Coordinates of N, CA and C in Angstrom, one line a residue:
M553 N 0.9 -1.5 0.1 CA 0.2 -0.3 0.0 C 0.7 1.4 0.0
L554 N 1.6 1.4 1.0 CA 2.3 2.3 0.5 C 3.6 3.0 -0.5
W555 N 3.7 1.5 -1.5 CA 4.2 1.9 -3.1 C 3.1 2.6 -3.3
I556 N 2.2 2.0 -3.6 CA 0.8 2.8 -4.4 C 0.9 4.2 -4.1
H557 N 0.7 4.6 -2.4 CA 0.2 5.8 -2.2 C 1.4 6.7 -2.8
L558 N 2.9 6.1 -2.6 CA 3.9 7.0 -3.0 C 4.5 7.3 -4.7
A559 N 4.2 6.0 -5.5 CA 3.2 6.0 -6.7 C 2.5 7.1 -6.9
S560 N 1.6 7.6 -6.4 CA 0.1 7.8 -6.7 C 0.6 10.2 -6.3
V561 N 1.4 10.0 -5.9 CA 2.0 10.7 -5.0 C 3.1 11.5 -6.4
A562 N 4.2 10.8 -6.8 CA 4.6 11.4 -8.4 C 3.9 11.0 -8.8
A563 N 3.5 10.7 -9.2 CA 2.4 11.2 -10.2 C 1.8 11.8 -11.0
F564 N 0.9 12.7 -9.3 CA 0.0 13.4 -9.3 C 1.0 14.9 -9.5
A565 N 2.4 15.0 -8.8 CA 3.0 16.0 -8.4 C 4.0 16.0 -9.9
G566 N 4.4 14.6 -10.9 CA 5.0 15.3 -12.5 C 3.6 15.5 -13.2
A567 N 2.7 15.0 -13.0 CA 1.8 15.6 -13.6 C 1.4 17.4 -13.5
T568 N 1.5 17.9 -12.4 CA 1.7 19.1 -12.1 C 2.2 19.8 -12.7
L569 N 3.0 19.0 -12.3 CA 4.9 19.9 -13.0 C 4.6 19.8 -13.9
T570 N 4.1 18.9 -14.7 CA 4.4 18.4 -16.7 C 3.1 20.0 -17.2
L571 N 1.8 19.9 -16.7 CA 0.8 21.2 -15.9 C 1.8 22.6 -16.6
L572 N 2.0 22.0 -15.3 CA 2.5 24.5 -15.8 C 4.0 24.4 -16.6
V573 N 4.9 23.4 -17.1 CA 6.1 23.7 -18.1 C 5.3 23.4 -19.0
L574 N 4.3 22.7 -19.5 CA 3.5 23.1 -20.8 C 2.7 25.0 -20.4
A575 N 2.2 24.9 -20.2 CA 1.8 26.3 -19.2 C 3.1 27.5 -19.6
A576 N 4.0 27.4 -19.3 CA 4.9 27.9 -19.7 C 5.8 27.9 -20.7
T577 N 6.3 27.4 -20.8 CA 6.3 27.0 -22.4 C 5.1 27.6 -23.7
I578 N 4.0 27.6 -23.3 CA 3.5 27.1 -24.0 C 3.7 28.8 -25.2
T579 N 3.5 28.9 -26.7 CA 3.5 29.6 -27.5 C 2.0 30.6 -28.3
P580 N 1.6 30.5 -27.8 CA 0.2 31.7 -29.2 C 0.9 31.5 -30.3
V581 N 0.9 31.2 -31.2 CA 2.0 31.0 -32.3 C 0.0 31.2 -33.6
S582 N -0.5 30.5 -33.2 CA -1.7 31.0 -33.9 C -3.2 30.3 -32.8
P583 N -3.9 30.7 -32.7 CA -4.9 30.1 -31.6 C -5.0 28.4 -31.9
L584 N -5.1 28.1 -33.0 CA -5.4 26.3 -32.9 C -4.6 25.8 -32.4
S585 N -2.8 25.7 -32.7 CA -2.2 25.0 -31.9 C -2.6 25.3 -30.2
F586 N -2.9 26.0 -29.9 CA -2.8 27.0 -27.8 C -3.3 25.8 -27.9
A587 N -5.1 25.7 -28.4 CA -6.1 25.0 -28.2 C -5.8 24.5 -28.5
A588 N -5.0 23.1 -29.5 CA -4.1 21.9 -29.3 C -3.7 21.0 -27.5
V589 N -2.9 22.4 -27.6 CA -1.9 22.3 -26.0 C -3.1 21.9 -24.7
R590 N -3.7 23.3 -25.2 CA -4.1 23.4 -24.4 C -5.6 22.3 -24.3
Q591 N -6.0 21.2 -25.4 CA -6.4 19.8 -24.5 C -6.0 19.2 -24.6
A592 N -4.5 18.9 -24.6 CA -3.4 18.0 -23.9 C -3.0 18.1 -22.9
M593 N -3.8 19.3 -22.4 CA -3.4 19.3 -20.8 C -5.1 19.6 -20.2
S594 N -5.4 19.3 -21.2 CA -6.8 18.6 -20.1 C -7.4 17.1 -19.9
I595 N -6.3 16.5 -21.0 CA -6.0 15.3 -20.9 C -5.5 14.7 -19.9
T596 N -4.3 15.2 -19.6 CA -3.3 15.0 -18.7 C -4.7 15.8 -17.3
A597 N -4.6 16.1 -17.3 CA -5.4 16.3 -16.1 C -6.3 15.6 -15.1
E598 N -7.0 14.9 -16.1 CA -8.1 14.4 -16.3 C -7.3 13.2 -16.1
L599 N -6.9 12.4 -17.1 CA -6.1 11.0 -17.2 C -5.4 10.8 -16.6
V600 N -5.0 11.2 -15.3 CA -3.4 11.5 -15.0 C -3.3 11.9 -13.3
A601 N -3.5 13.3 -13.2 CA -3.6 14.3 -12.3 C -4.5 13.6 -10.8
V602 N -5.7 13.8 -12.0 CA -7.2 13.8 -11.2 C -7.7 11.4 -10.5
P603 N -6.9 11.1 -11.1 CA -7.0 9.7 -10.9 C -5.5 9.3 -9.7
A604 N -4.7 10.2 -10.2 CA -3.7 9.8 -8.7 C -3.7 11.1 -8.1
L605 N -4.6 11.7 -7.4 CA -4.9 12.7 -6.7 C -6.0 11.9 -5.8
L606 N -6.7 11.0 -6.6 CA -7.8 10.4 -5.0 C -7.1 8.6 -4.9
V607 N -6.3 8.3 -5.9 CA -5.0 7.4 -5.1 C -4.7 7.6 -3.9
M608 N -3.7 8.5 -4.5 CA -3.6 9.3 -3.0 C -4.1 9.7 -1.9
I609 N -5.1 10.5 -1.8 CA -5.5 10.4 -0.4 C -6.6 8.4 -0.3
V610 N -7.2 8.6 -0.4 CA -8.0 6.2 -0.2 C -6.5 5.8 0.8
S611 N -5.4 6.0 -0.9 CA -4.1 4.5 0.0 C -3.9 5.9 1.3
G612 N -3.3 7.0 1.4 CA -3.2 7.2 2.5 C -4.3 7.4 3.5
M613 N -5.1 7.5 3.7 CA -6.8 7.0 4.5 C -6.0 5.5 5.4
L614 N -5.5 4.3 3.8 CA -5.9 2.7 4.4 C -4.8 2.4 4.4
L615 N -3.2 3.3 4.4 CA -2.6 3.1 5.4 C -2.1 3.8 7.1
V616 N -3.4 4.4 6.8 CA -3.1 4.6 8.4 C -4.2 3.8 9.0
V617 N -5.1 4.1 8.2 CA -6.5 2.1 9.0 C -5.5 1.7 9.1
A618 N -4.7 1.2 8.4 CA -3.4 0.1 8.6 C -3.1 -0.1 10.0
R619 N -1.8 0.4 9.8 CA -2.1 0.8 11.6 C -2.7 2.2 11.6
P620 N -3.1 2.0 13.3 CA -3.7 2.3 14.0 C -3.0 3.0 15.0
G621 N -1.6 3.0 15.3 CA -0.4 3.4 16.4 C 0.1 5.0 15.9
L622 N -0.8 5.1 14.8 CA 0.0 6.3 13.1 C -1.7 7.7 14.2
I623 N -3.2 7.5 14.4 CA -4.1 8.0 14.6 C -3.7 8.7 15.1
D624 N -2.5 8.6 16.8 CA -2.9 9.4 17.5 C -1.3 10.1 17.7
A625 N -0.6 10.6 16.0 CA 0.7 11.1 15.1 C 0.2 12.5 14.8
R626 N 0.5 13.5 15.8 CA -0.1 14.6 14.9 C 0.5 14.7 13.8
W627 N 1.5 14.6 13.1 CA 2.1 14.6 12.0 C 1.4 14.1 11.0
V628 N 0.5 13.1 11.3 CA -0.7 12.6 10.6 C -1.5 13.6 10.2
W629 N -1.8 14.1 11.5 CA -3.1 14.7 10.9 C -3.3 15.9 10.0
G630 N -1.7 16.5 10.4 CA -1.1 17.6 9.5 C -0.9 16.9 7.6
K631 N -0.8 16.1 7.7 CA -0.2 15.4 6.7 C -1.8 15.6 5.6
A632 N -2.6 14.0 7.1 CA -3.6 14.5 6.6 C -4.5 15.6 6.2
L633 N -4.1 16.7 5.8 CA -4.9 18.6 6.8 C -4.5 18.2 5.1
A634 N -2.9 18.6 5.4 CA -1.9 19.1 3.7 C -2.8 18.4 3.0
G635 N -3.1 17.4 2.9 CA -3.6 16.2 1.8 C -5.4 16.7 1.4
A636 N -6.0 17.0 1.8 CA -7.3 17.6 1.9 C -7.5 19.0 1.6
L637 N -6.4 19.3 1.4 CA -6.3 21.0 1.1 C -5.7 21.0 -0.7
V638 N -4.6 19.8 -0.9 CA -4.4 19.2 -1.8 C -6.2 18.8 -2.9
T639 N -6.4 18.3 -2.5 CA -7.9 17.6 -2.9 C -8.6 18.7 -3.3
V640 N -8.6 19.7 -2.4 CA -10.2 21.1 -2.4 C -9.2 22.0 -3.1
V641 N -8.3 22.7 -3.4 CA -7.4 23.1 -4.5 C -7.1 22.7 -6.2
A642 N -7.5 21.8 -5.7 CA -6.7 21.4 -7.4 C -7.6 20.8 -8.1
L643 N -9.6 20.5 -6.8 CA -10.7 19.8 -8.0 C -11.3 21.1 -7.6
V644 N -11.5 22.0 -7.3 CA -12.6 23.6 -6.8 C -11.6 25.0 -8.0
Q645 N -10.1 24.4 -6.8 CA -9.3 25.5 -7.9 C -9.4 25.3 -10.0
V646 N -8.2 24.7 -9.0 CA -7.4 24.0 -10.5 C -8.0 23.5 -12.2
Q647 N -8.9 22.4 -11.1 CA -9.8 21.6 -12.4 C -10.6 23.4 -12.9
P648 N -11.4 23.4 -12.8 CA -12.4 24.2 -13.6 C -12.2 25.3 -14.4
A649 N -10.5 25.9 -13.7 CA -9.8 27.2 -14.2 C -9.5 26.5 -15.7
L650 N -9.1 25.4 -15.4 CA -8.1 24.1 -17.3 C -9.2 23.9 -17.8
R651 N -10.4 23.8 -17.1 CA -11.9 23.6 -18.3 C -11.6 24.8 -19.4
R652 N -12.3 25.9 -18.6 CA -12.7 26.9 -18.9 C -11.3 27.5 -19.8
A653 N -10.4 27.3 -18.7 CA -9.1 28.3 -20.8 C -8.9 26.9 -21.7
T654 N -9.6 26.3 -21.2 CA -9.3 25.0 -22.1 C -10.1 25.7 -23.6
A655 N -11.7 25.4 -22.8 CA -13.3 26.4 -23.5 C -12.6 26.9 -24.0
L656 N -12.8 27.7 -24.1 CA -12.1 29.8 -24.1 C -10.6 29.3 -26.0
A657 N -10.0 28.3 -25.0 CA -9.4 27.9 -25.9 C -9.8 28.3 -27.5
V658 N -10.2 26.9 -27.3 CA -11.1 26.1 -28.4 C -11.9 27.1 -29.3
Q659 N -13.1 27.5 -28.5 CA -13.3 29.2 -29.1 C -12.8 29.5 -29.5
E660 N -12.0 30.1 -29.1 CA -10.9 30.8 -29.5 C -10.9 30.3 -31.6
A661 N -10.4 29.3 -31.6 CA -9.9 28.5 -32.2 C -11.2 28.0 -33.5
A662 N -12.2 28.0 -32.9 CA -12.9 27.6 -33.8 C -13.4 29.3 -34.0
G663 N -12.6 29.9 -34.3 CA -13.6 31.3 -34.4 C -14.8 32.3 -34.2
S664 N -15.5 31.2 -32.5 CA -16.6 31.7 -32.4 C -16.0 33.2 -31.2
V665 N -14.9 33.6 -31.3 CA -14.5 34.0 -29.8 C -14.6 35.8 -31.2
V666 N -15.1 35.4 -32.8 CA -14.5 37.0 -33.1 C -15.4 38.1 -33.3
Q667 N -16.8 37.8 -32.7 CA -17.6 38.3 -32.8 C -17.7 39.7 -30.4
A668 N -16.9 38.0 -30.3 CA -16.3 38.6 -28.9 C -15.0 40.0 -28.9
E669 N -14.9 39.1 -29.7 CA -13.1 40.5 -29.4 C -14.1 41.6 -30.3
A670 N -14.2 42.0 -31.3 CA -14.6 43.5 -32.0 C -15.9 44.0 -30.6
M671 N -17.1 43.1 -30.2 CA -17.5 43.9 -29.2 C -16.8 44.7 -27.7
L672 N -16.4 43.5 -27.7 CA -14.8 44.4 -25.6 C -14.2 44.5 -26.6
G673 N -13.6 44.5 -28.1 CA -11.9 45.6 -27.7 C -10.6 44.4 -27.1
A674 N -10.3 45.7 -26.5 CA -8.4 44.8 -26.0 C -8.8 43.7 -24.8
N675 N -10.3 44.0 -24.1 CA -10.4 43.2 -23.6 C -11.4 41.9 -23.3
A676 N -11.1 41.5 -24.1 CA -11.4 40.1 -24.8 C -11.1 38.7 -23.8
Q677 N -9.8 39.3 -24.3 CA -8.8 38.3 -23.0 C -8.4 37.9 -22.2
V678 N -9.4 39.1 -21.5 CA -9.9 39.1 -20.0 C -9.6 37.5 -18.9
P679 N -11.1 37.5 -19.9 CA -11.6 35.7 -19.3 C -10.3 34.3 -19.5
M680 N -9.2 34.3 -20.4 CA -8.2 34.1 -20.1 C -7.2 34.2 -20.0
D681 N -6.8 35.4 -19.4 CA -6.0 35.6 -18.7 C -6.6 35.1 -17.2
A682 N -7.7 35.2 -16.8 CA -7.9 35.2 -15.2 C -8.4 33.7 -15.0
A683 N -8.9 32.5 -16.3 CA -8.7 31.8 -15.7 C -7.4 31.2 -16.1
L684 N -6.0 30.9 -16.6 CA -5.0 30.9 -16.5 C -3.9 31.4 -15.9
R685 N -4.4 32.2 -15.4 CA -3.6 32.9 -13.6 C -4.4 31.9 -12.2
R686 N -5.6 31.7 -12.0 CA -6.5 31.0 -11.8 C -5.4 30.0 -11.5
E687 N -6.0 29.2 -12.9 CA -5.1 27.2 -13.5 C -3.8 27.5 -12.4
Q688 N -2.5 28.9 -12.7 CA -0.9 28.1 -12.3 C -1.0 28.8 -10.6
S689 N -2.2 29.8 -10.4 CA -1.7 30.4 -9.1 C -1.6 28.4 -8.3
G690 N -3.1 27.9 -8.0 CA -3.9 26.4 -8.1 C -2.8 25.4 -8.0
Q691 N -1.7 25.0 -9.2 CA -1.0 24.5 -9.1 C 0.0 24.0 -8.2
W692 N 0.2 25.9 -8.4 CA 1.9 26.4 -7.6 C 1.4 25.9 -5.9
I693 N -0.1 26.3 -5.9 CA -0.5 25.8 -4.2 C -0.5 24.3 -3.7
T694 N -1.0 23.8 -4.8 CA -0.8 22.1 -4.6 C 1.0 21.8 -3.9
L695 N 1.3 21.6 -5.6 CA 3.0 21.5 -4.8 C 3.4 21.7 -4.1
A696 N 3.1 23.3 -2.9 CA 4.3 24.0 -1.8 C 3.2 22.2 -1.0
L697 N 1.7 22.4 -0.4 CA 1.1 21.7 0.1 C 1.8 20.4 0.3
L698 N 1.7 18.9 -1.2 CA 2.1 17.8 -1.6 C 4.4 18.1 -1.0
G699 N 5.0 19.6 -0.7 CA 5.9 19.7 -0.2 C 6.4 19.6 1.7
L700 N 4.8 20.6 2.5 CA 4.2 20.4 3.3 C 4.3 18.8 3.4
A701 N 3.9 18.1 2.8 CA 2.9 16.8 2.9 C 3.9 16.2 3.2
T702 N 5.4 15.8 2.0 CA 5.6 15.2 2.1 C 7.2 15.6 3.6
G703 N 7.7 16.9 3.8 CA 8.5 16.8 4.7 C 7.0 16.4 6.0
L704 N 6.5 16.7 6.3 CA 5.9 15.7 7.5 C 6.0 14.5 7.1
A705 N 5.9 13.9 6.6 CA 6.4 11.9 7.1 C 7.3 12.6 6.3
V706 N 8.6 12.8 6.5 CA 8.8 12.8 6.1 C 10.2 12.6 7.9
W707 N 10.2 14.0 8.2 CA 10.8 14.5 9.6 C 9.7 13.8 10.5
R708 N 8.1 13.7 10.4 CA 7.8 13.3 11.2 C 7.9 14.6 12.6
P709 N 7.9 15.7 12.2 CA 7.7 16.1 14.0 C 6.8 15.8 15.2
R710 N 7.1 15.6 16.5 CA 6.3 15.5 17.3 C 5.0 16.7 17.8
L711 N 4.9 17.5 16.9 CA 4.5 18.8 17.3 C 3.0 18.8 18.6
G712 N 4.3 19.0 19.4 CA 3.2 18.8 21.0 C 2.3 18.0 21.1
G713 N 1.8 18.4 22.7 CA 0.9 17.6 22.3 C 0.7 17.2 24.3
A714 N -0.3 16.6 24.6 CA 0.1 16.2 26.2 C 1.1 15.4 25.3
G715 N 1.6 14.7 26.8 CA 3.1 13.2 26.9 C 3.5 13.2 25.7
E716 N 3.6 14.0 25.0 CA 5.0 13.6 23.8 C 6.5 14.9 24.3
R717 N 7.1 14.2 24.0 CA 8.7 14.3 24.4 C 10.1 14.0 23.4

């Protein structure tokens, strides 16, 4: 179970890093190529990141259940809280923003945004920029929380409490 947990953490972190690298290196040479890369990013998120996240959370819970002595360790609760926050940020902030940015890119590639650009002028790109900023900030937050959880798992601090010395 531990190996499954570690593999899922690595897969989730790797997928998140891949998405960040793709977002940082993508150049909107043409709306069609930008939309294609955004669709590849959505597929990576849906087929790798989200399943790895779910396996990471479930396997982490099963590891604690398998070793009841860990239930009293505060570092385990800190790690569980970090994992819960990763899940919330990934599913509530990153995924919707990623889907929105992909949908906007596909619409632009299809030419359906041309009329909106004429009506909005220079502000036509604002929804895309907002979605991209929200997506990337959420990905950085999830990576930071994963780092915190990994640090807690490796360091295993006592974190105070009655009877701990």
